Amino acid sequence: MLSIALGELIQIFRNRLVLVTGLVMPAVVSGFFIHRHEAFAALGSLGYIAAIMMFTVGAFGLYTTAVTTLASRRQNLFLKRLRSTAEGDTGILSGLLLPITAISLVQVTVIMTVLAVVAGRPDNVLLLAAAVLSTLIMMIGLALATAGLTNSPEHAQVTTLPVSLGAIAVATWVGITGTEELTLLKRLLPGGSATELAVNAWNGGVPVAESLLLLAPTLSWVIVAVALASRIFRWEPRR
């Protein structure tokens, strides 16, 4: 698995498109939110800024890059060749997705740290970490499912749009309006409960036990996505 991950890491830094979508764009967007944090805090809160940056990295950095990577490796038959080795399916997928997952985690950590230095630290760091980890895991699950519907790296530019833009839209909606109205709907939508958890973790004022319950919808989406991926994920191109 580690040898696959190392090779994939090298490929990431050789691919300009992946560098732009996976590293540059999330960093630029997050930098803009941090630079204008007072205006966005007035619109929502600092927790909203943290949540929207978390989903910017998760949706465009991790999710889109993961789908593109898997589609590309399938198209050039690299996935098929890997399956002929001693490595199992889980190890192959873990090796391919480990580099971009680690990069996204580091990126979120750096971005959140900068926001904390500029605007003030979060109320509960551990709760914020739980929100970040659950979000990234959910995006990985959704990437595996979407990759099953994606024929090529070019096709990924289309198939990833509903989830990536949808996640950002939900995070914006929940982060700005809260969950006092349409509570169940907002929490059940992909990213809704994770956004609320991030907002609670940064702003405070909500009991920890109550906030931890928000992990359930996010992890439920992970289960749904993985179950879907197990049925539709393909290791070889369609004939």
PDB file of C-alpha atoms in Angstrom:
ATOM      1  CA  MET A   1       0.000   0.000   0.000  1.00  0.00           C
ATOM      2  CA  LEU A   2       2.765   2.449   0.913  1.00  0.00           C
ATOM      3  CA  SER A   3       4.545   1.937  -2.406  1.00  0.00           C
ATOM      4  CA  ILE A   4       1.285   2.677  -4.235  1.00  0.00           C
ATOM      5  CA  ALA A   5       0.784   5.792  -2.087  1.00  0.00           C
ATOM      6  CA  LEU A   6       4.320   7.031  -2.794  1.00  0.00           C
ATOM      7  CA  GLY A   7       3.863   6.590  -6.525  1.00  0.00           C
ATOM      8  CA  GLU A   8       0.521   8.393  -6.382  1.00  0.00           C
ATOM      9  CA  LEU A   9       2.048  11.272  -4.414  1.00  0.00           C
ATOM     10  CA  ILE A  10       4.620  11.751  -7.169  1.00  0.00           C
ATOM     11  CA  GLN A  11       1.869  11.752  -9.798  1.00  0.00           C
ATOM     12  CA  ILE A  12      -0.080  14.416  -7.901  1.00  0.00           C
ATOM     13  CA  PHE A  13       2.807  16.879  -8.046  1.00  0.00           C
ATOM     14  CA  ARG A  14       3.341  16.142 -11.727  1.00  0.00           C
ATOM     15  CA  ASN A  15      -0.272  16.790 -12.696  1.00  0.00           C
ATOM     16  CA  ARG A  16      -1.017  20.503 -13.027  1.00  0.00           C
ATOM     17  CA  LEU A  17      -4.793  20.029 -13.103  1.00  0.00           C
ATOM     18  CA  VAL A  18      -4.731  18.078  -9.839  1.00  0.00           C
ATOM     19  CA  LEU A  19      -2.443  20.660  -8.258  1.00  0.00           C
ATOM     20  CA  VAL A  20      -4.833  23.466  -9.176  1.00  0.00           C
ATOM     21  CA  THR A  21      -8.053  21.719  -8.086  1.00  0.00           C
ATOM     22  CA  GLY A  22      -6.564  19.878  -5.117  1.00  0.00           C
ATOM     23  CA  LEU A  23      -4.217  22.472  -3.662  1.00  0.00           C
ATOM     24  CA  VAL A  24      -4.258  25.904  -5.238  1.00  0.00           C
ATOM     25  CA  MET A  25      -8.005  26.584  -5.559  1.00  0.00           C
ATOM     26  CA  PRO A  26      -8.972  25.541  -1.990  1.00  0.00           C
ATOM     27  CA  ALA A  27      -6.049  27.566  -0.624  1.00  0.00           C
ATOM     28  CA  VAL A  28      -7.025  30.675  -2.608  1.00  0.00           C
ATOM     29  CA  VAL A  29     -10.713  30.437  -1.632  1.00  0.00           C
ATOM     30  CA  SER A  30      -9.850  29.865   2.021  1.00  0.00           C
ATOM     31  CA  GLY A  31      -7.388  32.757   1.951  1.00  0.00           C
ATOM     32  CA  PHE A  32     -10.166  35.022   0.675  1.00  0.00           C
ATOM     33  CA  PHE A  33     -12.506  33.949   3.500  1.00  0.00           C
ATOM     34  CA  ILE A  34      -9.795  34.533   6.087  1.00  0.00           C
ATOM     35  CA  HIS A  35      -8.906  37.925   4.600  1.00  0.00           C
ATOM     36  CA  ARG A  36     -12.564  39.002   4.730  1.00  0.00           C
ATOM     37  CA  HIS A  37     -13.373  37.134   7.943  1.00  0.00           C
ATOM     38  CA  GLU A  38     -15.053  40.120   9.588  1.00  0.00           C
ATOM     39  CA  ALA A  39     -17.546  40.520   6.744  1.00  0.00           C
ATOM     40  CA  PHE A  40     -18.312  36.791   6.582  1.00  0.00           C
ATOM     41  CA  ALA A  41     -18.561  36.567  10.375  1.00  0.00           C
ATOM     42  CA  ALA A  42     -21.185  39.312  10.260  1.00  0.00           C
ATOM     43  CA  LEU A  43     -23.057  37.316   7.612  1.00  0.00           C
ATOM     44  CA  GLY A  44     -22.873  34.062   9.555  1.00  0.00           C
ATOM     45  CA  SER A  45     -20.204  33.527  12.204  1.00  0.00           C
ATOM     46  CA  LEU A  46     -16.608  32.427  12.539  1.00  0.00           C
ATOM     47  CA  GLY A  47     -17.951  28.876  12.741  1.00  0.00           C
ATOM     48  CA  TYR A  48     -19.561  29.378   9.343  1.00  0.00           C
ATOM     49  CA  ILE A  49     -16.210  30.457   7.897  1.00  0.00           C
ATOM     50  CA  ALA A  50     -14.538  27.355   9.366  1.00  0.00           C
ATOM     51  CA  ALA A  51     -17.253  25.100   7.942  1.00  0.00           C
ATOM     52  CA  ILE A  52     -17.198  26.585   4.441  1.00  0.00           C
ATOM     53  CA  MET A  53     -13.395  26.323   4.284  1.00  0.00           C
ATOM     54  CA  MET A  54     -13.591  22.729   5.529  1.00  0.00           C
ATOM     55  CA  PHE A  55     -15.983  21.848   2.717  1.00  0.00           C
ATOM     56  CA  THR A  56     -14.004  23.788   0.126  1.00  0.00           C
ATOM     57  CA  VAL A  57     -11.020  21.550   0.807  1.00  0.00           C
ATOM     58  CA  GLY A  58     -13.178  18.446   1.198  1.00  0.00           C
ATOM     59  CA  ALA A  59     -15.274  18.967  -1.930  1.00  0.00           C
ATOM     60  CA  PHE A  60     -12.763  20.395  -4.387  1.00  0.00           C
ATOM     61  CA  GLY A  61      -9.456  19.262  -2.907  1.00  0.00           C
ATOM     62  CA  LEU A  62     -10.267  15.738  -1.751  1.00  0.00           C
ATOM     63  CA  TYR A  63     -13.488  14.606  -3.425  1.00  0.00           C
ATOM     64  CA  THR A  64     -12.913  15.921  -6.954  1.00  0.00           C
ATOM     65  CA  THR A  65      -9.260  14.881  -6.995  1.00  0.00           C
ATOM     66  CA  ALA A  66     -10.071  11.393  -5.695  1.00  0.00           C
ATOM     67  CA  VAL A  67     -12.713  10.807  -8.385  1.00  0.00           C
ATOM     68  CA  THR A  68     -10.387  12.100 -11.112  1.00  0.00           C
ATOM     69  CA  THR A  69      -7.549   9.915  -9.852  1.00  0.00           C
ATOM     70  CA  LEU A  70      -9.596   6.723  -9.760  1.00  0.00           C
ATOM     71  CA  ALA A  71     -11.096   7.397 -13.207  1.00  0.00           C
ATOM     72  CA  SER A  72      -7.664   8.060 -14.665  1.00  0.00           C
ATOM     73  CA  ARG A  73      -6.101   4.945 -13.149  1.00  0.00           C
ATOM     74  CA  ARG A  74      -8.992   2.854 -14.458  1.00  0.00           C
ATOM     75  CA  GLN A  75      -8.751   4.334 -17.941  1.00  0.00           C
ATOM     76  CA  ASN A  76      -5.041   3.560 -18.329  1.00  0.00           C
ATOM     77  CA  LEU A  77      -5.622   0.046 -16.889  1.00  0.00           C
ATOM     78  CA  PHE A  78      -3.442   0.775 -13.848  1.00  0.00           C
ATOM     79  CA  LEU A  79      -6.206  -0.436 -11.532  1.00  0.00           C
ATOM     80  CA  LYS A  80      -6.403  -3.701 -13.455  1.00  0.00           C
ATOM     81  CA  ARG A  81      -2.639  -4.208 -13.195  1.00  0.00           C
ATOM     82  CA  LEU A  82      -2.662  -3.477  -9.472  1.00  0.00           C
ATOM     83  CA  ARG A  83      -5.277  -6.183  -8.930  1.00  0.00           C
ATOM     84  CA  SER A  84      -2.860  -8.737 -10.355  1.00  0.00           C
ATOM     85  CA  THR A  85      -0.437  -8.014  -7.497  1.00  0.00           C
ATOM     86  CA  ALA A  86      -0.537  -9.417  -3.981  1.00  0.00           C
ATOM     87  CA  GLU A  87      -2.187  -6.247  -2.645  1.00  0.00           C
ATOM     88  CA  GLY A  88      -5.886  -6.556  -1.831  1.00  0.00           C
ATOM     89  CA  ASP A  89      -8.624  -4.268  -3.112  1.00  0.00           C
ATOM     90  CA  THR A  90      -8.762  -2.263   0.116  1.00  0.00           C
ATOM     91  CA  GLY A  91      -5.000  -1.779   0.106  1.00  0.00           C
ATOM     92  CA  ILE A  92      -5.033  -0.634  -3.519  1.00  0.00           C
ATOM     93  CA  LEU A  93      -7.734   1.960  -2.973  1.00  0.00           C
ATOM     94  CA  SER A  94      -6.165   3.086   0.307  1.00  0.00           C
ATOM     95  CA  GLY A  95      -2.795   3.547  -1.383  1.00  0.00           C
ATOM     96  CA  LEU A  96      -4.290   5.566  -4.224  1.00  0.00           C
ATOM     97  CA  LEU A  97      -6.329   7.832  -1.943  1.00  0.00           C
ATOM     98  CA  LEU A  98      -3.906   8.177   0.978  1.00  0.00           C
ATOM     99  CA  PRO A  99      -1.762  11.001  -0.508  1.00  0.00           C
ATOM    100  CA  ILE A 100      -4.619  13.364  -1.393  1.00  0.00           C
ATOM    101  CA  THR A 101      -6.362  12.548   1.897  1.00  0.00           C
ATOM    102  CA  ALA A 102      -3.219  13.393   3.877  1.00  0.00           C
ATOM    103  CA  ILE A 103      -2.689  16.571   1.846  1.00  0.00           C
ATOM    104  CA  SER A 104      -6.292  17.647   2.450  1.00  0.00           C
ATOM    105  CA  LEU A 105      -6.005  16.972   6.180  1.00  0.00           C
ATOM    106  CA  VAL A 106      -2.823  19.031   6.419  1.00  0.00           C
ATOM    107  CA  GLN A 107      -4.399  21.781   4.347  1.00  0.00           C
ATOM    108  CA  VAL A 108      -7.483  21.985   6.579  1.00  0.00           C
ATOM    109  CA  THR A 109      -5.274  22.021   9.684  1.00  0.00           C
ATOM    110  CA  VAL A 110      -3.140  24.875   8.355  1.00  0.00           C
ATOM    111  CA  ILE A 111      -6.177  26.874   7.211  1.00  0.00           C
ATOM    112  CA  MET A 112      -7.977  26.450  10.546  1.00  0.00           C
ATOM    113  CA  THR A 113      -4.811  27.424  12.410  1.00  0.00           C
ATOM    114  CA  VAL A 114      -4.454  30.600  10.374  1.00  0.00           C
ATOM    115  CA  LEU A 115      -8.113  31.480  11.014  1.00  0.00           C
ATOM    116  CA  ALA A 116      -7.611  30.895  14.742  1.00  0.00           C
ATOM    117  CA  VAL A 117      -4.551  33.176  14.788  1.00  0.00           C
ATOM    118  CA  VAL A 118      -6.289  35.906  12.812  1.00  0.00           C
ATOM    119  CA  ALA A 119      -9.785  35.794  14.301  1.00  0.00           C
ATOM    120  CA  GLY A 120      -9.576  33.888  17.597  1.00  0.00           C
ATOM    121  CA  ARG A 121      -9.314  30.226  18.525  1.00  0.00           C
ATOM    122  CA  PRO A 122     -12.248  27.764  18.404  1.00  0.00           C
ATOM    123  CA  ASP A 123     -14.213  26.949  21.537  1.00  0.00           C
ATOM    124  CA  ASN A 124     -13.627  23.175  21.282  1.00  0.00           C
ATOM    125  CA  VAL A 125     -10.666  21.976  19.216  1.00  0.00           C
ATOM    126  CA  LEU A 126     -11.411  18.261  19.648  1.00  0.00           C
ATOM    127  CA  LEU A 127     -14.994  18.715  18.483  1.00  0.00           C
ATOM    128  CA  LEU A 128     -13.739  20.665  15.480  1.00  0.00           C
ATOM    129  CA  ALA A 129     -11.305  17.836  14.706  1.00  0.00           C
ATOM    130  CA  ALA A 130     -14.217  15.369  14.819  1.00  0.00           C
ATOM    131  CA  ALA A 131     -16.139  17.546  12.350  1.00  0.00           C
ATOM    132  CA  VAL A 132     -13.160  17.713   9.979  1.00  0.00           C
ATOM    133  CA  LEU A 133     -12.386  13.984  10.116  1.00  0.00           C
ATOM    134  CA  SER A 134     -16.010  12.936   9.643  1.00  0.00           C
ATOM    135  CA  THR A 135     -16.351  15.326   6.697  1.00  0.00           C
ATOM    136  CA  LEU A 136     -13.230  14.032   4.958  1.00  0.00           C
ATOM    137  CA  ILE A 137     -14.307  10.421   5.500  1.00  0.00           C
ATOM    138  CA  MET A 138     -17.722  11.227   4.024  1.00  0.00           C
ATOM    139  CA  MET A 139     -16.133  12.864   0.978  1.00  0.00           C
ATOM    140  CA  ILE A 140     -13.910   9.808   0.423  1.00  0.00           C
ATOM    141  CA  GLY A 141     -16.969   7.550   0.534  1.00  0.00           C
ATOM    142  CA  LEU A 142     -18.827   9.769  -1.931  1.00  0.00           C
ATOM    143  CA  ALA A 143     -15.747   9.824  -4.178  1.00  0.00           C
ATOM    144  CA  LEU A 144     -15.670   6.028  -4.349  1.00  0.00           C
ATOM    145  CA  ALA A 145     -19.350   5.975  -5.294  1.00  0.00           C
ATOM    146  CA  THR A 146     -18.988   8.720  -7.903  1.00  0.00           C
ATOM    147  CA  ALA A 147     -15.918   7.051  -9.416  1.00  0.00           C
ATOM    148  CA  GLY A 148     -18.139   4.106 -10.312  1.00  0.00           C
ATOM    149  CA  LEU A 149     -20.177   6.420 -12.550  1.00  0.00           C
ATOM    150  CA  THR A 150     -17.177   8.203 -14.072  1.00  0.00           C
ATOM    151  CA  ASN A 151     -15.693   6.920 -17.326  1.00  0.00           C
ATOM    152  CA  SER A 152     -12.654   9.187 -17.634  1.00  0.00           C
ATOM    153  CA  PRO A 153     -10.821  12.088 -15.971  1.00  0.00           C
ATOM    154  CA  GLU A 154     -12.604  14.458 -18.358  1.00  0.00           C
ATOM    155  CA  HIS A 155     -15.965  12.941 -17.413  1.00  0.00           C
ATOM    156  CA  ALA A 156     -15.104  13.581 -13.750  1.00  0.00           C
ATOM    157  CA  GLN A 157     -15.444  17.309 -14.377  1.00  0.00           C
ATOM    158  CA  VAL A 158     -19.155  16.647 -14.918  1.00  0.00           C
ATOM    159  CA  THR A 159     -19.920  13.819 -12.493  1.00  0.00           C
ATOM    160  CA  THR A 160     -18.333  15.579  -9.511  1.00  0.00           C
ATOM    161  CA  LEU A 161     -20.267  18.830  -9.889  1.00  0.00           C
ATOM    162  CA  PRO A 162     -23.542  17.778  -8.174  1.00  0.00           C
ATOM    163  CA  VAL A 163     -21.838  16.596  -4.985  1.00  0.00           C
ATOM    164  CA  SER A 164     -19.109  19.253  -4.799  1.00  0.00           C
ATOM    165  CA  LEU A 165     -21.389  22.212  -5.493  1.00  0.00           C
ATOM    166  CA  GLY A 166     -24.196  20.638  -3.453  1.00  0.00           C
ATOM    167  CA  ALA A 167     -21.964  20.228  -0.401  1.00  0.00           C
ATOM    168  CA  ILE A 168     -20.826  23.852  -0.613  1.00  0.00           C
ATOM    169  CA  ALA A 169     -24.433  25.015  -1.040  1.00  0.00           C
ATOM    170  CA  VAL A 170     -25.623  23.010   1.980  1.00  0.00           C
ATOM    171  CA  ALA A 171     -22.710  24.259   4.103  1.00  0.00           C
ATOM    172  CA  THR A 172     -23.513  27.849   3.117  1.00  0.00           C
ATOM    173  CA  TRP A 173     -27.239  27.428   3.800  1.00  0.00           C
ATOM    174  CA  VAL A 174     -26.795  25.765   7.186  1.00  0.00           C
ATOM    175  CA  GLY A 175     -23.858  27.949   8.209  1.00  0.00           C
ATOM    176  CA  ILE A 176     -25.732  31.195   7.568  1.00  0.00           C
ATOM    177  CA  THR A 177     -29.305  30.296   8.554  1.00  0.00           C
ATOM    178  CA  GLY A 178     -28.647  27.741  11.309  1.00  0.00           C
ATOM    179  CA  THR A 179     -30.898  24.784  12.009  1.00  0.00           C
ATOM    180  CA  GLU A 180     -33.694  26.360  14.040  1.00  0.00           C
ATOM    181  CA  GLU A 181     -35.970  25.962  11.023  1.00  0.00           C
ATOM    182  CA  LEU A 182     -36.154  22.860   8.797  1.00  0.00           C
ATOM    183  CA  THR A 183     -33.916  21.171  11.340  1.00  0.00           C
ATOM    184  CA  LEU A 184     -34.347  17.571  10.184  1.00  0.00           C
ATOM    185  CA  LEU A 185     -33.928  18.395   6.492  1.00  0.00           C
ATOM    186  CA  LYS A 186     -30.784  20.436   7.039  1.00  0.00           C
ATOM    187  CA  ARG A 187     -29.173  17.795   9.228  1.00  0.00           C
ATOM    188  CA  LEU A 188     -29.969  14.924   6.885  1.00  0.00           C
ATOM    189  CA  LEU A 189     -28.595  16.587   3.762  1.00  0.00           C
ATOM    190  CA  PRO A 190     -24.972  15.620   2.971  1.00  0.00           C
ATOM    191  CA  GLY A 191     -22.811  18.086   4.852  1.00  0.00           C
ATOM    192  CA  GLY A 192     -25.593  19.657   6.883  1.00  0.00           C
ATOM    193  CA  SER A 193     -24.853  18.032  10.236  1.00  0.00           C
ATOM    194  CA  ALA A 194     -21.084  18.343   9.676  1.00  0.00           C
ATOM    195  CA  THR A 195     -21.520  22.062   9.085  1.00  0.00           C
ATOM    196  CA  GLU A 196     -23.574  22.457  12.248  1.00  0.00           C
ATOM    197  CA  LEU A 197     -20.964  20.468  14.184  1.00  0.00           C
ATOM    198  CA  ALA A 198     -18.159  22.703  12.922  1.00  0.00           C
ATOM    199  CA  VAL A 199     -20.154  25.840  13.770  1.00  0.00           C
ATOM    200  CA  ASN A 200     -20.873  24.549  17.293  1.00  0.00           C
ATOM    201  CA  ALA A 201     -17.244  23.560  17.796  1.00  0.00           C
ATOM    202  CA  TRP A 202     -15.945  26.981  16.828  1.00  0.00           C
ATOM    203  CA  ASN A 203     -18.621  29.237  18.317  1.00  0.00           C
ATOM    204  CA  GLY A 204     -19.435  27.215  21.434  1.00  0.00           C
ATOM    205  CA  GLY A 205     -22.623  27.540  23.430  1.00  0.00           C
ATOM    206  CA  VAL A 206     -23.917  24.020  22.676  1.00  0.00           C
ATOM    207  CA  PRO A 207     -23.403  20.998  24.994  1.00  0.00           C
ATOM    208  CA  VAL A 208     -20.740  18.604  23.687  1.00  0.00           C
ATOM    209  CA  ALA A 209     -23.017  15.567  23.990  1.00  0.00           C
ATOM    210  CA  GLU A 210     -25.655  17.264  21.857  1.00  0.00           C
ATOM    211  CA  SER A 211     -23.085  18.210  19.225  1.00  0.00           C
ATOM    212  CA  LEU A 212     -21.629  14.691  19.076  1.00  0.00           C
ATOM    213  CA  LEU A 213     -25.036  13.368  17.994  1.00  0.00           C
ATOM    214  CA  LEU A 214     -24.502  15.337  14.786  1.00  0.00           C
ATOM    215  CA  LEU A 215     -21.850  12.797  13.776  1.00  0.00           C
ATOM    216  CA  ALA A 216     -24.562  10.190  13.124  1.00  0.00           C
ATOM    217  CA  PRO A 217     -25.992  11.672   9.868  1.00  0.00           C
ATOM    218  CA  THR A 218     -22.504  12.241   8.440  1.00  0.00           C
ATOM    219  CA  LEU A 219     -21.361   8.698   9.217  1.00  0.00           C
ATOM    220  CA  SER A 220     -24.648   7.386   7.823  1.00  0.00           C
ATOM    221  CA  TRP A 221     -23.770   8.998   4.501  1.00  0.00           C
ATOM    222  CA  VAL A 222     -20.414   7.207   4.669  1.00  0.00           C
ATOM    223  CA  ILE A 223     -22.201   3.855   5.022  1.00  0.00           C
ATOM    224  CA  VAL A 224     -24.578   4.658   2.156  1.00  0.00           C
ATOM    225  CA  ALA A 225     -21.742   5.819  -0.109  1.00  0.00           C
ATOM    226  CA  VAL A 226     -19.547   2.793   0.589  1.00  0.00           C
ATOM    227  CA  ALA A 227     -22.474   0.414   0.049  1.00  0.00           C
ATOM    228  CA  LEU A 228     -23.225   2.118  -3.252  1.00  0.00           C
ATOM    229  CA  ALA A 229     -19.554   2.055  -4.263  1.00  0.00           C
ATOM    230  CA  SER A 230     -19.334  -1.676  -3.576  1.00  0.00           C
ATOM    231  CA  ARG A 231     -22.071  -2.235  -6.171  1.00  0.00           C
ATOM    232  CA  ILE A 232     -21.090   0.174  -8.937  1.00  0.00           C
ATOM    233  CA  PHE A 233     -17.310   0.660  -8.638  1.00  0.00           C
ATOM    234  CA  ARG A 234     -15.501  -0.802 -11.652  1.00  0.00           C
ATOM    235  CA  TRP A 235     -11.861  -1.860 -11.912  1.00  0.00           C
ATOM    236  CA  GLU A 236     -11.736  -1.922 -15.716  1.00  0.00           C
ATOM    237  CA  PRO A 237     -13.052   0.442 -18.404  1.00  0.00           C
ATOM    238  CA  ARG A 238     -16.392  -0.362 -19.944  1.00  0.00           C
ATOM    239  CA  ARG A 239     -16.099  -2.209 -23.221  1.00  0.00           C
TER     240      ARG A 239
END
